[in-house]
Amino acid sequence: MKIAVLISGSGSNLQALLDSSVRENIQLVVSNKASAFGLERARKAGVPTHSMLKADYSSRDIYDQAVAEYLNQQAIDLVVLAGWMHILGARFLDVFQGQTINLHPALPGQYPGTHAIERALKDGVERTGCMVHRVTLEVDVGEVLGVSEVEIKPTDTLAELEERMHSAEHRLLVSVVEGMVKGVQALS
Ligand code: GAR
């Protein structure tokens, strides 16, 4: 199974994948920000990188189509959105629906969109979590493939909660992607 990981920033979740058994399946890392630190992590691990900036395309649709075409040219089987902060629309999903998964720092049905960790902390809830789901046209909705709950302590700062969330995300993402790779291997 050939995997592309799409990132926009630090890439700590990408790092967790690079440090796991699925490293050999990761063919490519794509960023929509040329300065994303995750690109450094990929280069250090010897994985080819590619930056695709939306500003270089005339519209969102044309950009989404270009991303899909690029990944298709590389014969990618599974697209993993790991901190990719751009909503991919129909032009992308026409090609990769069912083959794209997203990591989101909230439990299913809660805090779709950006700043999910911050919003849970502000709401004063005792628990939040993270999930991996298949990507559909609706944002942060789609078949849930894995969930991990994360406790919010009354004294938590945003940085403390983010750190606990990221540890849970790293374990969850690796376990879901490893499961998908093993599932495909078992069928072949
Ligand atoms: C992660 O917390 C991920 O869940 C979140 O961005 C962060 C990326 O961290 N993604 C979203 O909020 C998508 N809706 P990383 O760059 O260190 O992996």
Tab-separated table of C-alpha atoms and ligand atoms in Angstrom:
chain	number	residue	atom	x	y	z
A	1	MET	CA	0.000	0.000	0.000
A	2	LYS	CA	1.494	3.316	-1.115
A	3	ILE	CA	0.790	6.122	1.335
A	4	ALA	CA	1.019	9.899	0.942
A	5	VAL	CA	0.950	12.010	4.107
A	6	LEU	CA	-0.369	15.566	3.722
A	7	ILE	CA	0.739	18.156	6.264
A	8	SER	CA	0.644	21.903	6.912
A	9	GLY	CA	2.814	22.414	9.978
A	10	SER	CA	4.979	20.789	12.623
A	11	GLY	CA	4.358	17.240	11.438
A	12	SER	CA	4.626	15.520	14.821
A	13	ASN	CA	2.001	13.022	13.639
A	14	LEU	CA	3.974	12.459	10.449
A	15	GLN	CA	6.991	11.767	12.671
A	16	ALA	CA	5.026	9.129	14.598
A	17	LEU	CA	4.226	7.409	11.285
A	18	LEU	CA	7.855	7.688	10.131
A	19	ASP	CA	8.943	6.024	13.387
A	20	SER	CA	6.484	3.143	12.953
A	21	SER	CA	6.257	0.022	10.799
A	22	VAL	CA	4.387	1.938	8.059
A	23	ARG	CA	7.505	3.967	7.233
A	24	GLU	CA	8.161	1.643	4.296
A	25	ASN	CA	4.703	2.423	2.867
A	26	ILE	CA	5.182	6.202	2.980
A	27	GLN	CA	6.051	7.225	-0.578
A	28	LEU	CA	5.594	10.941	-0.317
A	29	VAL	CA	4.900	13.908	1.965
A	30	VAL	CA	2.950	16.848	0.524
A	31	SER	CA	2.645	20.217	2.257
A	32	ASN	CA	0.469	23.208	1.427
A	33	LYS	CA	3.022	25.419	3.229
A	34	ALA	CA	6.601	25.655	1.966
A	35	SER	CA	7.862	26.412	5.501
A	36	ALA	CA	6.161	23.452	7.235
A	37	PHE	CA	8.624	21.842	9.658
A	38	GLY	CA	7.181	18.448	8.730
A	39	LEU	CA	9.006	18.733	5.392
A	40	GLU	CA	12.311	18.674	7.306
A	41	ARG	CA	11.193	15.567	9.180
A	42	ALA	CA	10.372	13.841	5.872
A	43	ARG	CA	13.692	14.803	4.280
A	44	LYS	CA	15.567	13.533	7.324
A	45	ALA	CA	13.750	10.218	6.969
A	46	GLY	CA	14.598	10.074	3.261
A	47	VAL	CA	11.005	10.498	2.065
A	48	PRO	CA	10.371	12.595	-1.088
A	49	THR	CA	8.557	15.878	-0.410
A	50	HIS	CA	6.446	18.183	-2.517
A	51	SER	CA	4.962	21.604	-1.689
A	52	MET	CA	1.724	22.629	-3.376
A	53	LEU	CA	0.563	26.133	-2.489
A	54	LYS	CA	-3.032	27.144	-3.109
A	55	ALA	CA	-1.906	30.666	-4.062
A	56	ASP	CA	-0.248	29.201	-7.170
A	57	TYR	CA	-3.602	28.035	-8.562
A	58	SER	CA	-6.466	30.116	-9.928
A	59	SER	CA	-9.186	28.579	-7.746
A	60	ARG	CA	-9.818	26.158	-4.921
A	61	ASP	CA	-11.303	23.623	-7.376
A	62	ILE	CA	-8.270	23.769	-9.666
A	63	TYR	CA	-5.974	23.354	-6.649
A	64	ASP	CA	-7.910	20.355	-5.325
A	65	GLN	CA	-7.820	18.769	-8.766
A	66	ALA	CA	-4.074	19.375	-9.068
A	67	VAL	CA	-3.427	17.713	-5.693
A	68	ALA	CA	-5.525	14.698	-6.750
A	69	GLU	CA	-3.738	14.484	-10.117
A	70	TYR	CA	-0.321	14.664	-8.480
A	71	LEU	CA	-1.125	11.894	-6.001
A	72	ASN	CA	-2.696	9.817	-8.754
A	73	GLN	CA	0.458	10.140	-10.869
A	74	GLN	CA	2.404	8.728	-7.928
A	75	ALA	CA	-0.039	5.765	-7.752
A	76	ILE	CA	-0.965	6.567	-4.160
A	77	ASP	CA	-3.415	4.130	-2.530
A	78	LEU	CA	-4.009	5.919	0.781
A	79	VAL	CA	-3.923	9.634	1.578
A	80	VAL	CA	-3.377	10.471	5.255
A	81	LEU	CA	-4.263	14.027	6.307
A	82	ALA	CA	-2.073	14.619	9.364
A	83	GLY	CA	-2.487	18.255	10.319
A	84	TRP	CA	-3.383	19.258	6.730
A	85	MET	CA	-5.287	22.517	7.170
A	86	HIS	CA	-7.065	22.793	3.839
A	87	ILE	CA	-10.521	21.399	3.143
A	88	LEU	CA	-10.350	19.150	0.087
A	89	GLY	CA	-13.499	19.399	-2.036
A	90	ALA	CA	-15.264	17.368	-4.708
A	91	ARG	CA	-12.515	17.682	-7.336
A	92	PHE	CA	-10.216	15.841	-4.933
A	93	LEU	CA	-12.739	13.407	-3.512
A	94	ASP	CA	-13.972	12.410	-6.991
A	95	VAL	CA	-10.590	10.682	-7.274
A	96	PHE	CA	-9.732	9.764	-3.680
A	97	GLN	CA	-13.041	9.296	-1.838
A	98	GLY	CA	-12.761	6.229	0.388
A	99	GLN	CA	-8.959	6.360	0.184
A	100	THR	CA	-8.456	9.511	2.269
A	101	ILE	CA	-8.381	9.583	6.066
A	102	ASN	CA	-8.104	12.534	8.423
A	103	LEU	CA	-6.870	12.957	11.975
A	104	HIS	CA	-8.982	15.403	13.983
A	105	PRO	CA	-8.368	16.529	17.589
A	106	ALA	CA	-11.930	16.037	18.834
A	107	LEU	CA	-14.354	13.204	19.452
A	108	PRO	CA	-16.855	12.278	16.709
A	109	GLY	CA	-19.530	14.952	16.341
A	110	GLN	CA	-17.705	17.474	18.525
A	111	TYR	CA	-15.745	20.598	17.533
A	112	PRO	CA	-15.465	20.206	13.758
A	113	GLY	CA	-13.119	22.671	12.050
A	114	THR	CA	-10.190	24.581	13.490
A	115	HIS	CA	-9.046	25.211	17.110
A	116	ALA	CA	-10.837	22.100	18.375
A	117	ILE	CA	-8.490	21.614	21.363
A	118	GLU	CA	-8.818	25.238	22.458
A	119	ARG	CA	-12.607	25.172	22.113
A	120	ALA	CA	-12.925	22.036	24.283
A	121	LEU	CA	-10.727	23.636	26.963
A	122	LYS	CA	-12.763	26.851	26.927
A	123	ASP	CA	-16.015	24.897	27.242
A	124	GLY	CA	-14.842	23.438	30.550
A	125	VAL	CA	-15.657	19.845	29.561
A	126	GLU	CA	-13.833	17.042	31.394
A	127	ARG	CA	-13.060	14.920	28.359
A	128	THR	CA	-12.202	15.459	24.768
A	129	GLY	CA	-10.320	13.225	22.378
A	130	CYS	CA	-9.179	12.585	18.866
A	131	MET	CA	-10.406	10.501	15.982
A	132	VAL	CA	-9.370	9.197	12.593
A	133	HIS	CA	-12.158	9.159	10.027
A	134	ARG	CA	-12.640	8.746	6.312
A	135	VAL	CA	-12.890	12.086	4.534
A	136	THR	CA	-16.190	13.095	2.961
A	137	LEU	CA	-17.433	16.406	1.595
A	138	GLU	CA	-18.729	17.349	5.028
A	139	VAL	CA	-15.918	18.594	7.284
A	140	ASP	CA	-14.693	16.246	10.065
A	141	VAL	CA	-17.561	13.827	9.446
A	142	GLY	CA	-17.241	10.406	7.826
A	143	GLU	CA	-16.807	6.793	8.877
A	144	VAL	CA	-14.886	6.747	12.147
A	145	LEU	CA	-11.902	4.383	12.052
A	146	GLY	CA	-10.526	5.014	15.525
A	147	VAL	CA	-11.103	7.138	18.607
A	148	SER	CA	-9.043	7.953	21.689
A	149	GLU	CA	-10.384	9.857	24.681
A	150	VAL	CA	-8.250	12.550	26.318
A	151	GLU	CA	-8.819	13.805	29.851
A	152	ILE	CA	-9.002	17.563	30.509
A	153	LYS	CA	-7.675	18.399	33.971
A	154	PRO	CA	-9.140	21.463	35.737
A	155	THR	CA	-5.681	23.044	35.900
A	156	ASP	CA	-4.759	22.358	32.260
A	157	THR	CA	-3.199	25.138	30.213
A	158	LEU	CA	-3.695	24.959	26.441
A	159	ALA	CA	-0.083	23.801	26.051
A	160	GLU	CA	-0.577	20.975	28.579
A	161	LEU	CA	-3.776	19.776	26.924
A	162	GLU	CA	-2.198	20.016	23.465
A	163	GLU	CA	0.705	17.871	24.633
A	164	ARG	CA	-1.622	15.190	26.033
A	165	MET	CA	-3.710	15.356	22.843
A	166	HIS	CA	-0.677	14.961	20.600
A	167	SER	CA	0.520	11.878	22.511
A	168	ALA	CA	-2.937	10.317	22.075
A	169	GLU	CA	-3.016	11.318	18.389
A	170	HIS	CA	0.378	9.786	17.657
A	171	ARG	CA	-0.670	6.422	19.122
A	172	LEU	CA	-4.093	6.493	17.452
A	173	LEU	CA	-2.902	7.474	13.981
A	174	VAL	CA	-0.141	4.853	13.944
A	175	SER	CA	-2.525	2.155	15.132
A	176	VAL	CA	-5.197	2.974	12.498
A	177	VAL	CA	-2.738	3.235	9.601
A	178	GLU	CA	-0.870	0.072	10.681
A	179	GLY	CA	-4.227	-1.712	10.835
A	180	MET	CA	-5.118	-0.591	7.308
A	181	VAL	CA	-1.749	-1.680	5.902
A	182	LYS	CA	-1.973	-5.077	7.622
A	183	GLY	CA	-5.572	-5.472	6.397
A	184	VAL	CA	-4.478	-4.972	2.787
A	185	GLN	CA	-1.456	-7.272	3.226
A	186	ALA	CA	-3.733	-10.009	4.617
A	187	LEU	CA	-5.926	-9.798	1.503
A	188	SER	CA	-3.020	-10.019	-0.962
B	1	GAR	C1	-3.000	17.836	15.093
B	1	GAR	O1	-3.445	18.117	16.391
B	1	GAR	C2	-4.167	17.475	14.198
B	1	GAR	O2	-5.144	16.726	14.848
B	1	GAR	C3	-4.692	18.822	13.825
B	1	GAR	O3	-3.517	19.581	13.551
B	1	GAR	C4	-2.478	19.122	14.427
B	1	GAR	C5	-1.241	18.862	13.602
B	1	GAR	O4	-0.133	18.585	14.424
B	1	GAR	N1	-5.557	18.756	12.686
B	1	GAR	C6	-6.709	19.430	12.597
B	1	GAR	O5	-7.091	20.231	13.428
B	1	GAR	C7	-7.516	19.148	11.335
B	1	GAR	N2	-8.872	19.559	11.512
B	1	GAR	P1	1.221	18.043	13.783
B	1	GAR	O6	1.558	18.960	12.592
B	1	GAR	O7	2.237	18.176	14.862
B	1	GAR	O8	1.019	16.617	13.356
